[in-house]
Amino acid sequence: ERHSWSDSEECVNVDSKQMSVGISLSSGEILRWRCHGHDLTSGDGGGPALNLFRACTDNDRGGSFGTSFASRWSKLGLGEMKLCDASVKYDEKVREAKEVEVTVRQTWKPAKEIGEEGEDLTSVNVTEVGGIHWFGREGNSDEEGIEEKEPEAEAFVDVPAKDVLIDVTIRYLVRSTRLQISFDVDLTSLRSVLSCQGKTSPSVPRLGIHMALPRSFNDICWYGRGPHECYPDRKESGLVRQWEAKVGDFPVKYVVPSESGGRADVRWAAISSDKVTLACFPADSDSFKLLNVSPYSDRDVHSSNHWSEIQPSSSTHLHLDHFHMGVGGDDSWSPCVHKEYLVGPGKYSFGYHLQPFLKAAQE
């Protein structure tokens, strides 16, 4: 089946009999995605879009004097990255084709001005739970009770905000029945900022995509670990098989709202409304490192102290992570996630196959 496409001042529209996609010409983000006229995106974030942040856990806050993972992410403004440049390219000569490719190049920067003169880089708006220990003290390995710095950790450098940039290339391949998305992401400029003054290895919390689906998407089926919550460094009790659940059953309501409910090593996932099913597959690996769905947005969970403060959003939030940092737990007062479960600032390439279809066609 061939596509037809058109462009306007705002977006390029790619349409077939089964699926239609609208991609912003200013940002490269997906503004509209429908299957047989049924919306697959909502106004609460849309997507699929690159996502690097998670609602911080108690262990993420382990540390002192700005050394916790949470304080470093907050200092960088990782949860509120700003798009500062974008270009969108496609073949304007081909008005009808079996597949349409749109290439987007984006540059993102931190939401906060870091490393500017006079700023206290160890003072951030994050509640840390650590006492005075070696991560937060000046000293060297000759002092009794102070461990040596990680040998492979990068030395801390005060990097001006203008130099902390994330370059992203996105390729949308729109076919008649599915959307294929591939990402090339360069996080190397974050290394010095997240290195905790060279005392520990840097990491971002996650690397994947977030989608805000209409709230009617309430049923989730997946093949991977379950049935309960499990993360890359806490998953041995999770059995690999096909599972089903309601979206509202995924979040675990710990005393303090935080990242929760993820399922590790997921080969595929399918999330459904009463009309449409969206099937999701990894394109460049055998599984997603983590699947998560929730009626709550990460922003609301992260900014709240009690679950009673959080109301379900107007969307169902779907996360499909190529990598996800471990949750740690050797202790709760230092950034102690093991190195093999960190997501270091480097260069990454990954992709997704996303295929929506009417449930009637499934039956």
Short mmCIF file of C-alpha atoms in Angstrom, two decimals:
data_model
loop_
_atom_site.label_atom_id
_atom_site.label_comp_id
_atom_site.label_asym_id
_atom_site.label_seq_id
_atom_site.Cartn_x
_atom_site.Cartn_y
_atom_site.Cartn_z
CA GLU A 1 0.00 0.00 0.00
CA ARG A 2 1.28 3.42 -0.93
CA HIS A 3 1.33 6.50 1.27
CA SER A 4 0.38 10.02 0.39
CA TRP A 5 1.91 12.91 2.20
CA SER A 6 1.56 16.65 2.41
CA ASP A 7 3.27 19.41 4.32
CA SER A 8 2.18 22.65 5.90
CA GLU A 9 3.89 25.38 7.87
CA GLU A 10 3.65 23.22 11.01
CA CYS A 11 4.18 19.59 10.03
CA VAL A 12 4.64 16.90 7.41
CA ASN A 13 1.64 14.55 7.25
CA VAL A 14 2.03 10.94 6.11
CA ASP A 15 -1.23 9.08 5.49
CA SER A 16 -2.28 5.58 4.46
CA LYS A 17 -5.62 3.77 4.69
CA GLN A 18 -4.73 2.36 8.11
CA MET A 19 -2.44 4.90 9.74
CA SER A 20 -1.61 8.61 9.70
CA VAL A 21 1.34 10.42 11.27
CA GLY A 22 2.07 14.14 11.63
CA ILE A 23 5.67 15.21 12.37
CA SER A 24 6.50 18.76 13.46
CA LEU A 25 8.73 20.68 11.07
CA SER A 26 10.04 22.89 13.88
CA SER A 27 10.93 20.24 16.50
CA GLY A 28 10.82 16.88 14.72
CA GLU A 29 8.39 15.54 17.33
CA ILE A 30 5.31 13.52 16.50
CA LEU A 31 2.27 15.79 16.84
CA ARG A 32 -0.37 13.35 15.61
CA TRP A 33 -0.60 9.58 15.24
CA ARG A 34 -3.82 7.76 14.41
CA CYS A 35 -4.86 4.23 13.54
CA HIS A 36 -8.10 4.01 11.52
CA GLY A 37 -9.02 7.42 12.93
CA HIS A 38 -8.31 6.49 16.59
CA ASP A 39 -5.75 8.67 18.39
CA LEU A 40 -2.54 7.06 19.67
CA THR A 41 -1.21 10.25 21.27
CA SER A 42 -2.65 12.61 23.85
CA GLY A 43 -1.85 16.20 24.72
CA ASP A 44 0.06 15.21 27.88
CA GLY A 45 3.49 14.74 26.31
CA GLY A 46 2.64 12.99 23.07
CA GLY A 47 5.51 11.00 21.67
CA PRO A 48 7.12 8.61 21.07
CA ALA A 49 9.92 10.88 22.31
CA LEU A 50 13.39 10.40 23.80
CA ASN A 51 13.40 10.17 27.59
CA LEU A 52 16.37 10.22 30.00
CA PHE A 53 14.75 10.87 33.37
CA ARG A 54 12.89 8.90 36.04
CA ALA A 55 11.10 9.88 39.25
CA CYS A 56 13.89 9.57 41.81
CA THR A 57 13.91 6.71 44.30
CA ASP A 58 15.10 6.88 47.91
CA ASN A 59 18.32 5.18 46.80
CA ASP A 60 18.81 7.80 44.06
CA ARG A 61 18.86 10.37 46.88
CA GLY A 62 21.57 8.49 48.79
CA GLY A 63 24.56 10.78 49.23
CA SER A 64 25.54 14.09 50.76
CA PHE A 65 27.01 17.44 49.68
CA GLY A 66 25.52 17.09 46.20
CA THR A 67 26.97 13.63 45.49
CA SER A 68 23.73 11.63 45.15
CA PHE A 69 22.51 10.64 41.72
CA ALA A 70 19.36 12.69 42.31
CA SER A 71 21.29 15.87 43.11
CA ARG A 72 23.50 15.49 40.04
CA TRP A 73 20.49 14.97 37.78
CA SER A 74 18.76 17.96 39.38
CA LYS A 75 21.86 20.12 39.01
CA LEU A 76 21.88 19.29 35.31
CA GLY A 77 18.14 19.81 34.88
CA LEU A 78 17.92 16.38 33.30
CA GLY A 79 14.17 16.14 33.80
CA GLU A 80 13.53 19.36 31.90
CA MET A 81 15.91 19.36 28.93
CA LYS A 82 15.25 22.11 26.39
CA LEU A 83 15.30 21.77 22.61
CA CYS A 84 17.62 24.44 21.25
CA ASP A 85 17.95 23.38 17.60
CA ALA A 86 16.23 21.01 15.17
CA SER A 87 16.17 20.23 11.45
CA VAL A 88 13.74 17.99 9.58
CA LYS A 89 14.53 16.43 6.19
CA TYR A 90 12.50 14.25 3.82
CA ASP A 91 12.34 13.62 0.09
CA GLU A 92 10.05 16.33 -1.25
CA LYS A 93 10.06 14.78 -4.74
CA VAL A 94 8.35 11.54 -3.71
CA ARG A 95 4.69 12.26 -3.07
CA GLU A 96 3.62 8.60 -3.00
CA ALA A 97 5.69 5.68 -1.78
CA LYS A 98 5.38 2.36 0.06
CA GLU A 99 7.35 3.88 2.90
CA VAL A 100 8.27 7.43 3.84
CA GLU A 101 11.46 8.30 5.72
CA VAL A 102 11.83 11.48 7.76
CA THR A 103 15.19 12.33 9.35
CA VAL A 104 15.36 14.67 12.35
CA ARG A 105 18.47 16.15 13.94
CA GLN A 106 18.05 17.75 17.33
CA THR A 107 20.27 19.44 19.89
CA TRP A 108 19.14 19.55 23.51
CA LYS A 109 20.60 21.46 26.44
CA PRO A 110 20.03 21.45 30.21
CA ALA A 111 17.12 23.37 31.62
CA LYS A 112 19.43 24.84 34.27
CA GLU A 113 22.47 27.05 33.82
CA ILE A 114 25.28 24.96 35.28
CA GLY A 115 28.83 25.93 35.95
CA GLU A 116 28.19 29.66 35.73
CA GLU A 117 30.41 31.93 37.78
CA GLY A 118 29.34 32.23 41.38
CA GLU A 119 27.10 29.17 41.42
CA ASP A 120 27.44 26.64 44.22
CA LEU A 121 27.55 23.37 42.31
CA THR A 122 27.14 21.24 45.45
CA SER A 123 23.97 23.01 46.53
CA VAL A 124 20.88 21.80 44.70
CA ASN A 125 17.20 21.61 45.47
CA VAL A 126 17.20 17.90 46.35
CA THR A 127 16.73 16.26 49.73
CA GLU A 128 19.65 13.87 50.22
CA VAL A 129 19.55 11.08 52.78
CA GLY A 130 23.27 10.45 53.37
CA GLY A 131 25.39 11.42 56.34
CA ILE A 132 28.95 12.73 56.24
CA HIS A 133 30.90 10.04 54.44
CA TRP A 134 33.74 9.80 51.97
CA PHE A 135 31.68 10.81 48.92
CA GLY A 136 30.98 14.22 50.42
CA ARG A 137 34.32 15.05 52.00
CA GLU A 138 37.41 16.72 50.72
CA GLY A 139 40.44 14.55 51.19
CA ASN A 140 42.51 11.86 49.59
CA SER A 141 43.06 8.12 49.80
CA ASP A 142 45.81 8.56 52.42
CA GLU A 143 43.27 9.61 55.04
CA GLU A 144 42.01 6.83 57.22
CA GLY A 145 38.51 5.69 56.32
CA ILE A 146 38.41 7.44 52.94
CA GLU A 147 38.34 5.21 49.89
CA GLU A 148 40.20 5.86 46.67
CA LYS A 149 38.43 7.50 43.77
CA GLU A 150 37.06 5.30 41.04
CA PRO A 151 39.99 4.88 38.62
CA GLU A 152 37.83 5.03 35.50
CA ALA A 153 35.68 7.97 36.66
CA GLU A 154 36.16 11.22 34.84
CA ALA A 155 37.56 14.23 36.72
CA PHE A 156 34.94 16.80 37.56
CA VAL A 157 34.99 19.90 35.35
CA ASP A 158 32.88 23.03 35.65
CA VAL A 159 31.32 22.96 32.21
CA PRO A 160 29.40 26.04 31.04
CA ALA A 161 25.81 25.30 30.13
CA LYS A 162 26.43 26.20 26.48
CA ASP A 163 28.90 23.32 26.22
CA VAL A 164 26.60 20.68 27.73
CA LEU A 165 24.64 19.60 24.67
CA ILE A 166 22.95 16.36 23.65
CA ASP A 167 22.92 15.61 19.92
CA VAL A 168 20.13 13.33 18.72
CA THR A 169 19.36 11.93 15.28
CA ILE A 170 15.91 10.37 14.80
CA ARG A 171 14.80 8.45 11.72
CA TYR A 172 11.10 7.84 11.27
CA LEU A 173 10.23 5.17 8.73
CA VAL A 174 6.47 5.27 8.17
CA ARG A 175 4.97 2.19 6.56
CA SER A 176 1.33 1.43 5.87
CA THR A 177 0.77 -0.50 9.12
CA ARG A 178 3.68 0.40 11.41
CA LEU A 179 6.09 3.08 12.51
CA GLN A 180 9.78 2.31 12.83
CA ILE A 181 11.89 4.75 14.86
CA SER A 182 15.66 4.70 15.28
CA PHE A 183 17.77 6.92 17.54
CA ASP A 184 21.43 7.93 17.59
CA VAL A 185 22.09 9.73 20.89
CA ASP A 186 25.35 11.35 22.01
CA LEU A 187 25.50 11.86 25.79
CA THR A 188 29.28 12.26 26.08
CA SER A 189 29.10 15.93 27.09
CA LEU A 190 27.31 14.91 30.31
CA ARG A 191 30.23 12.85 31.60
CA SER A 192 32.17 15.53 33.44
CA VAL A 193 29.05 17.12 34.93
CA LEU A 194 27.73 13.82 36.30
CA SER A 195 31.07 12.47 37.56
CA CYS A 196 30.69 13.71 41.16
CA GLN A 197 34.07 15.45 41.12
CA GLY A 198 35.73 12.24 39.91
CA LYS A 199 34.68 10.26 42.97
CA THR A 200 32.18 7.97 41.28
CA SER A 201 31.11 6.92 37.78
CA PRO A 202 28.45 9.05 36.07
CA SER A 203 25.08 7.71 34.91
CA VAL A 204 21.78 8.88 33.50
CA PRO A 205 18.68 7.19 34.95
CA ARG A 206 17.29 5.78 31.72
CA LEU A 207 17.60 5.84 27.94
CA GLY A 208 14.46 5.12 25.98
CA ILE A 209 11.17 6.55 24.79
CA HIS A 210 8.08 7.88 26.51
CA MET A 211 4.60 7.93 25.01
CA ALA A 212 1.52 9.66 26.38
CA LEU A 213 -1.36 7.54 25.09
CA PRO A 214 -5.05 8.35 25.54
CA ARG A 215 -6.30 7.30 28.97
CA SER A 216 -8.48 4.60 27.38
CA PHE A 217 -5.34 2.46 26.91
CA ASN A 218 -5.74 0.50 30.11
CA ASP A 219 -4.69 -3.10 29.36
CA ILE A 220 -1.08 -4.25 28.99
CA CYS A 221 0.31 -7.60 27.85
CA TRP A 222 4.02 -8.41 27.67
CA TYR A 223 6.47 -11.26 27.22
CA GLY A 224 9.26 -10.83 29.73
CA ARG A 225 9.86 -10.89 33.45
CA GLY A 226 6.96 -10.67 35.85
CA PRO A 227 4.40 -10.74 37.23
CA HIS A 228 5.76 -8.34 39.85
CA GLU A 229 8.04 -5.29 39.74
CA CYS A 230 11.64 -6.07 38.72
CA TYR A 231 14.61 -3.94 37.62
CA PRO A 232 17.95 -4.69 35.91
CA ASP A 233 19.70 -5.28 39.26
CA ARG A 234 16.65 -6.79 41.01
CA LYS A 235 15.06 -9.33 38.69
CA GLU A 236 16.02 -12.91 39.55
CA SER A 237 12.59 -13.66 41.06
CA GLY A 238 10.83 -12.45 37.89
CA LEU A 239 9.77 -15.32 35.64
CA VAL A 240 10.04 -14.92 31.85
CA ARG A 241 6.68 -15.68 30.26
CA GLN A 242 3.62 -13.88 28.89
CA TRP A 243 1.81 -11.70 31.42
CA GLU A 244 -1.24 -9.45 31.47
CA ALA A 245 -2.20 -6.61 33.81
CA LYS A 246 -4.14 -3.39 34.11
CA VAL A 247 -2.16 -0.16 33.76
CA GLY A 248 -3.23 0.97 37.22
CA ASP A 249 -1.69 -2.15 38.76
CA PHE A 250 1.87 -1.29 37.66
CA PRO A 251 2.82 1.54 40.10
CA VAL A 252 3.96 0.38 43.54
CA LYS A 253 2.91 2.92 46.14
CA TYR A 254 5.96 3.14 48.36
CA VAL A 255 5.80 5.56 51.30
CA VAL A 256 7.42 8.29 49.18
CA PRO A 257 6.31 8.41 45.52
CA SER A 258 9.11 7.31 43.20
CA GLU A 259 9.99 5.27 40.13
CA SER A 260 8.30 1.89 40.54
CA GLY A 261 6.49 -0.92 38.75
CA GLY A 262 8.98 -1.61 35.96
CA ARG A 263 9.26 -5.02 34.28
CA ALA A 264 12.70 -6.10 33.03
CA ASP A 265 13.86 -8.03 29.94
CA VAL A 266 10.68 -7.56 27.88
CA ARG A 267 10.77 -9.12 24.40
CA TRP A 268 7.56 -7.44 23.28
CA ALA A 269 4.64 -5.53 24.75
CA ALA A 270 1.11 -4.73 23.61
CA ILE A 271 -1.04 -2.04 25.20
CA SER A 272 -4.74 -1.79 24.35
CA SER A 273 -7.82 0.36 24.55
CA ASP A 274 -11.26 -1.02 23.78
CA LYS A 275 -10.66 -0.21 20.09
CA VAL A 276 -6.93 -0.33 19.32
CA THR A 277 -3.87 -2.38 20.28
CA LEU A 278 -0.34 -0.95 19.98
CA ALA A 279 2.30 -3.69 19.66
CA CYS A 280 5.90 -2.69 20.53
CA PHE A 281 9.11 -4.52 19.60
CA PRO A 282 12.81 -3.62 20.01
CA ALA A 283 14.52 -3.12 16.65
CA ASP A 284 18.19 -3.55 17.57
CA SER A 285 18.19 -5.92 20.55
CA ASP A 286 16.35 -8.99 21.80
CA SER A 287 14.48 -7.12 24.54
CA PHE A 288 13.66 -3.82 26.20
CA LYS A 289 15.71 -3.46 29.37
CA LEU A 290 12.60 -2.10 31.05
CA LEU A 291 8.90 -1.68 30.35
CA ASN A 292 6.74 0.59 32.48
CA VAL A 293 3.22 1.97 32.25
CA SER A 294 1.39 4.26 34.62
CA PRO A 295 -1.65 6.51 34.91
CA TYR A 296 0.69 9.04 36.59
CA SER A 297 3.29 11.21 34.89
CA ASP A 298 6.91 11.01 36.05
CA ARG A 299 6.87 14.75 36.68
CA ASP A 300 3.93 14.49 39.11
CA VAL A 301 5.43 11.48 40.91
CA HIS A 302 8.86 13.09 41.22
CA SER A 303 7.53 16.37 42.58
CA SER A 304 5.22 14.87 45.24
CA ASN A 305 5.89 13.76 48.81
CA HIS A 306 2.70 11.72 49.27
CA TRP A 307 0.55 9.65 46.93
CA SER A 308 -2.49 11.56 48.12
CA GLU A 309 -1.07 14.61 46.34
CA ILE A 310 -1.05 12.88 42.93
CA GLN A 311 -4.03 12.61 40.62
CA PRO A 312 -4.09 10.33 37.56
CA SER A 313 -3.23 12.34 34.47
CA SER A 314 -5.35 12.52 31.34
CA SER A 315 -2.97 10.04 29.67
CA THR A 316 -1.56 6.56 30.01
CA HIS A 317 2.22 6.87 30.19
CA LEU A 318 4.24 4.18 28.41
CA HIS A 319 8.01 3.83 28.85
CA LEU A 320 10.14 1.52 26.69
CA ASP A 321 13.77 1.71 27.79
CA HIS A 322 16.78 0.59 25.79
CA PHE A 323 18.78 0.97 29.03
CA HIS A 324 17.65 1.64 32.59
CA MET A 325 19.93 2.29 35.55
CA GLY A 326 19.71 -0.14 38.46
CA VAL A 327 17.97 0.89 41.66
CA GLY A 328 20.82 -0.09 44.00
CA GLY A 329 20.31 -0.84 47.65
CA ASP A 330 23.61 -2.05 49.14
CA ASP A 331 22.96 0.87 51.45
CA SER A 332 20.62 3.84 51.31
CA TRP A 333 23.06 6.63 52.09
CA SER A 334 25.50 6.58 49.16
CA PRO A 335 25.31 6.33 45.34
CA CYS A 336 26.00 2.59 45.35
CA VAL A 337 24.49 1.20 42.13
CA HIS A 338 26.97 -1.34 40.76
CA LYS A 339 28.90 -0.27 37.67
CA GLU A 340 27.39 -2.90 35.38
CA TYR A 341 23.95 -1.41 36.04
CA LEU A 342 24.85 2.22 35.28
CA VAL A 343 23.99 4.00 32.03
CA GLY A 344 27.18 5.89 31.32
CA PRO A 345 27.21 9.06 29.20
CA GLY A 346 28.34 7.71 25.81
CA LYS A 347 27.03 7.25 22.27
CA TYR A 348 24.03 4.97 21.78
CA SER A 349 22.02 3.64 18.83
CA PHE A 350 18.69 1.86 19.28
CA GLY A 351 15.27 1.57 17.72
CA TYR A 352 11.65 0.43 17.91
CA HIS A 353 8.97 -1.18 15.77
CA LEU A 354 5.54 0.16 16.75
CA GLN A 355 2.51 -1.42 15.09
CA PRO A 356 -1.07 -0.34 15.88
CA PHE A 357 -4.10 -2.31 14.74
CA LEU A 358 -7.81 -2.51 15.41
CA LYS A 359 -8.75 -5.09 18.03
CA ALA A 360 -11.34 -6.48 15.65
CA ALA A 361 -8.51 -7.37 13.28
CA GLN A 362 -6.73 -9.10 16.17
CA GLU A 363 -9.81 -11.22 16.90
#
